mmCIF file of C-alpha atoms in Angstrom:
data_model
loop_
_atom_site.group_PDB
_atom_site.id
_atom_site.type_symbol
_atom_site.label_atom_id
_atom_site.label_comp_id
_atom_site.label_asym_id
_atom_site.label_seq_id
_atom_site.Cartn_x
_atom_site.Cartn_y
_atom_site.Cartn_z
ATOM 1 C CA MET A 193 361.428 -91.997 67.686
ATOM 2 C CA SER A 194 360.187 -90.467 64.469
ATOM 3 C CA THR A 195 356.667 -89.236 63.915
ATOM 4 C CA ALA A 196 353.924 -91.112 62.104
ATOM 5 C CA PRO A 197 352.676 -89.068 59.154
ATOM 6 C CA SER A 198 348.968 -89.762 59.706
ATOM 7 C CA SER A 199 348.580 -89.297 63.446
ATOM 8 C CA GLY A 200 351.579 -87.217 64.453
ATOM 9 C CA ALA A 201 352.257 -89.757 67.234
ATOM 10 C CA PRO A 202 355.786 -91.088 67.695
ATOM 11 C CA VAL A 203 356.672 -94.226 65.751
ATOM 12 C CA PRO A 204 358.175 -96.907 68.003
ATOM 13 C CA THR A 205 361.821 -97.836 67.508
ATOM 14 C CA VAL A 206 363.016 -101.404 66.960
ATOM 15 C CA ALA A 207 364.168 -101.498 70.606
ATOM 16 C CA GLU A 208 360.754 -100.318 71.816
ATOM 17 C CA LEU A 209 358.985 -102.902 69.672
ATOM 18 C CA GLU A 210 361.266 -105.655 70.994
ATOM 19 C CA GLU A 211 360.527 -104.514 74.558
ATOM 20 C CA GLN A 212 356.782 -104.793 73.869
ATOM 21 C CA GLU A 213 357.264 -108.403 72.812
ATOM 22 C CA ARG A 214 359.304 -109.218 75.934
ATOM 23 C CA ARG A 215 356.628 -107.677 78.133
ATOM 24 C CA LEU A 216 353.383 -108.828 76.510
ATOM 25 C CA VAL A 217 353.496 -112.541 77.281
ATOM 26 C CA PHE A 218 350.716 -114.849 78.456
ATOM 27 C CA ARG A 219 350.845 -117.445 81.252
ATOM 28 C CA ARG A 220 348.390 -119.500 79.160
ATOM 29 C CA PHE A 221 346.218 -118.827 76.127
ATOM 30 C CA THR A 222 342.856 -120.601 75.910
ATOM 31 C CA HIS A 223 339.824 -120.321 73.660
ATOM 32 C CA GLU A 224 338.224 -118.206 76.383
ATOM 33 C CA ASP A 225 341.259 -115.900 76.456
ATOM 34 C CA ALA A 226 340.992 -115.468 72.672
ATOM 35 C CA TRP A 227 337.305 -114.573 72.992
ATOM 36 C CA ALA A 228 337.953 -112.070 75.811
ATOM 37 C CA LEU A 229 340.916 -110.447 74.034
ATOM 38 C CA GLY A 230 339.052 -110.281 70.728
ATOM 39 C CA SER A 231 336.019 -108.786 72.445
ATOM 40 C CA LEU A 232 338.241 -106.169 74.101
ATOM 41 C CA LEU A 233 339.737 -105.258 70.717
ATOM 42 C CA VAL A 234 336.251 -104.917 69.226
ATOM 43 C CA GLU A 235 335.194 -102.708 72.140
ATOM 44 C CA LEU A 236 338.247 -100.441 71.717
ATOM 45 C CA ALA A 237 337.690 -100.235 67.946
ATOM 46 C CA ARG A 238 333.992 -99.416 68.368
ATOM 47 C CA GLU A 239 334.799 -96.629 70.846
ATOM 48 C CA ARG A 240 336.997 -95.081 68.122
ATOM 49 C CA GLU A 241 334.656 -95.946 65.260
ATOM 50 C CA ALA A 242 337.623 -97.723 63.678
ATOM 51 C CA PRO A 243 336.739 -99.598 60.462
ATOM 52 C CA VAL A 244 338.782 -102.690 61.313
ATOM 53 C CA ALA A 245 338.683 -106.448 61.169
ATOM 54 C CA VAL A 246 340.050 -108.363 64.167
ATOM 55 C CA ASP A 247 341.433 -111.893 64.081
ATOM 56 C CA ILE A 248 343.015 -114.245 66.606
ATOM 57 C CA HIS A 249 344.660 -117.515 65.607
ATOM 58 C CA ARG A 250 346.287 -120.191 67.758
ATOM 59 C CA ALA A 251 348.104 -123.225 66.395
ATOM 60 C CA GLY A 252 346.614 -122.782 62.929
ATOM 61 C CA GLN A 253 343.026 -122.407 64.166
ATOM 62 C CA GLN A 254 340.987 -119.214 63.979
ATOM 63 C CA LEU A 255 339.622 -118.639 67.491
ATOM 64 C CA PHE A 256 338.137 -115.165 66.951
ATOM 65 C CA HIS A 257 337.141 -112.983 64.023
ATOM 66 C CA ALA A 258 335.081 -109.814 63.794
ATOM 67 C CA ALA A 259 334.560 -107.330 60.986
ATOM 68 C CA LEU A 260 333.389 -103.894 62.102
ATOM 69 C CA PRO A 261 331.437 -101.417 59.959
ATOM 70 C CA GLY A 262 333.667 -99.920 57.299
ATOM 71 C CA SER A 263 335.972 -102.919 57.070
ATOM 72 C CA THR A 264 336.137 -104.846 53.793
ATOM 73 C CA PRO A 265 337.195 -108.274 52.522
ATOM 74 C CA ASP A 266 340.563 -106.678 51.731
ATOM 75 C CA ASN A 267 341.163 -106.362 55.488
ATOM 76 C CA ASP A 268 340.885 -110.145 55.801
ATOM 77 C CA ALA A 269 343.519 -110.565 53.091
ATOM 78 C CA TRP A 270 345.828 -108.155 54.960
ATOM 79 C CA ILE A 271 345.208 -110.063 58.200
ATOM 80 C CA ALA A 272 346.295 -113.316 56.582
ATOM 81 C CA ARG A 273 349.446 -111.749 55.078
ATOM 82 C CA LYS A 274 350.464 -110.039 58.345
ATOM 83 C CA ARG A 275 349.709 -113.153 60.414
ATOM 84 C CA ARG A 276 351.940 -115.257 58.153
ATOM 85 C CA VAL A 277 354.840 -112.900 58.957
ATOM 86 C CA VAL A 278 354.299 -113.492 62.696
ATOM 87 C CA GLU A 279 354.085 -117.243 62.137
ATOM 88 C CA ARG A 280 357.272 -117.292 60.055
ATOM 89 C CA TYR A 281 359.423 -114.864 62.074
ATOM 90 C CA GLY A 282 357.935 -115.267 65.559
ATOM 91 C CA SER A 283 357.786 -111.487 65.906
ATOM 92 C CA ALA A 284 355.251 -108.725 65.382
ATOM 93 C CA SER A 285 354.668 -107.899 61.725
ATOM 94 C CA TYR A 286 355.524 -104.244 62.403
ATOM 95 C CA LEU A 287 358.785 -105.205 64.146
ATOM 96 C CA VAL A 288 359.806 -107.419 61.218
ATOM 97 C CA GLY A 289 359.211 -104.570 58.760
ATOM 98 C CA SER A 290 360.990 -102.108 61.066
ATOM 99 C CA ARG A 291 364.066 -104.335 61.258
ATOM 100 C CA PHE A 292 364.320 -104.348 57.461
ATOM 101 C CA ARG A 293 363.863 -100.557 57.341
ATOM 102 C CA ALA A 294 366.567 -100.123 60.022
ATOM 103 C CA LYS A 295 368.948 -101.950 57.650
ATOM 104 C CA GLY A 296 368.137 -99.470 54.879
ATOM 105 C CA THR A 297 365.938 -101.811 52.862
ATOM 106 C CA THR A 298 362.363 -103.071 52.879
ATOM 107 C CA PHE A 299 360.775 -106.412 53.625
ATOM 108 C CA GLU A 300 359.448 -106.555 50.064
ATOM 109 C CA GLU A 301 362.912 -105.940 48.555
ATOM 110 C CA SER A 302 364.972 -108.195 50.808
ATOM 111 C CA SER A 303 362.896 -110.993 52.376
ATOM 112 C CA ARG A 304 362.614 -113.039 49.175
ATOM 113 C CA LEU A 305 359.022 -113.828 50.186
ATOM 114 C CA ASP A 306 355.952 -113.351 48.011
ATOM 115 C CA PRO A 307 354.308 -110.010 48.933
ATOM 116 C CA ASP A 308 350.937 -111.500 47.972
ATOM 117 C CA THR A 309 351.440 -114.020 50.807
ATOM 118 C CA TYR A 310 353.432 -112.028 53.411
ATOM 119 C CA ALA A 311 353.117 -108.408 54.592
ATOM 120 C CA ALA A 312 355.467 -106.985 57.228
ATOM 121 C CA HIS A 313 353.053 -104.149 58.012
ATOM 122 C CA GLY A 314 351.833 -103.265 61.484
ATOM 123 C CA GLY A 315 348.893 -104.988 63.066
ATOM 124 C CA SER A 316 349.800 -108.600 63.855
ATOM 125 C CA PHE A 317 351.379 -109.434 67.205
ATOM 126 C CA PRO A 318 352.587 -112.816 68.449
ATOM 127 C CA VAL A 319 350.660 -114.637 71.144
ATOM 128 C CA THR A 320 353.566 -115.840 73.267
ATOM 129 C CA VAL A 321 353.094 -118.190 76.223
ATOM 130 C CA VAL A 322 355.699 -118.357 78.999
ATOM 131 C CA GLY A 323 357.743 -121.542 78.703
ATOM 132 C CA VAL A 324 356.186 -122.420 75.347
ATOM 133 C CA GLY A 325 356.906 -119.614 72.874
ATOM 134 C CA VAL A 326 354.782 -118.199 70.075
ATOM 135 C CA VAL A 327 351.525 -120.130 69.760
ATOM 136 C CA GLY A 328 349.518 -117.761 67.583
ATOM 137 C CA ALA A 329 348.810 -114.203 66.552
ATOM 138 C CA VAL A 330 346.355 -111.415 67.245
ATOM 139 C CA THR A 331 345.814 -109.215 64.200
ATOM 140 C CA VAL A 332 343.998 -105.997 63.289
ATOM 141 C CA SER A 333 343.608 -104.498 59.823
ATOM 142 C CA GLY A 334 341.891 -101.329 58.650
ATOM 143 C CA LEU A 335 343.938 -98.424 60.011
ATOM 144 C CA PRO A 336 347.367 -97.100 59.020
ATOM 145 C CA GLN A 337 349.912 -99.743 60.029
ATOM 146 C CA VAL A 338 351.270 -97.944 63.120
ATOM 147 C CA GLU A 339 347.726 -97.457 64.402
ATOM 148 C CA ASP A 340 346.828 -101.124 63.754
ATOM 149 C CA HIS A 341 349.911 -102.071 65.793
ATOM 150 C CA ARG A 342 349.088 -99.632 68.592
ATOM 151 C CA LEU A 343 345.523 -100.894 68.883
ATOM 152 C CA VAL A 344 346.714 -104.484 69.333
ATOM 153 C CA VAL A 345 349.378 -103.449 71.868
ATOM 154 C CA GLU A 346 346.875 -101.373 73.849
ATOM 155 C CA ALA A 347 344.470 -104.316 74.026
ATOM 156 C CA LEU A 348 347.249 -106.690 75.078
ATOM 157 C CA GLU A 349 348.419 -104.283 77.784
ATOM 158 C CA ARG A 350 344.893 -103.995 79.171
ATOM 159 C CA PHE A 351 344.228 -107.711 78.917
ATOM 160 C CA LEU A 352 347.496 -108.660 80.610
ATOM 161 C CA GLY A 353 347.121 -105.937 83.249
ATOM 162 C CA GLU A 354 350.187 -103.963 82.131
#
């Protein structure tokens, strides 16, 4: 693990990020689950006074969205770009970017995708249902990318009882 410049906390490795995805899987994912998970994310962000926007999509439908004080319309644009990475790759946006970096390149240089449409930055995590696969994404924007990712993972761990 290397250290994140902003927080001094260790940056997860590709293997650690892949393990998070294997572990953080739902038995089902309903509208009520989206509301409860989104509300938990808002609660965690408020406790930290984090200026974030939170979004949960399933099957192309927005099931939850909240914009906390200090967030801006730009956060919504980042949410859309990060979510599209999850939808295209079926993996967390931070993991996708980390895989490119592990190969000595960047997502922007090597993916051949429009950076105005896709962003492999931390903060969007797949909603995966056992026996079904990826059905959506939970996304946070407003903090440095590692912290966006960590906030989503923490909420998923709590929600899933990890």
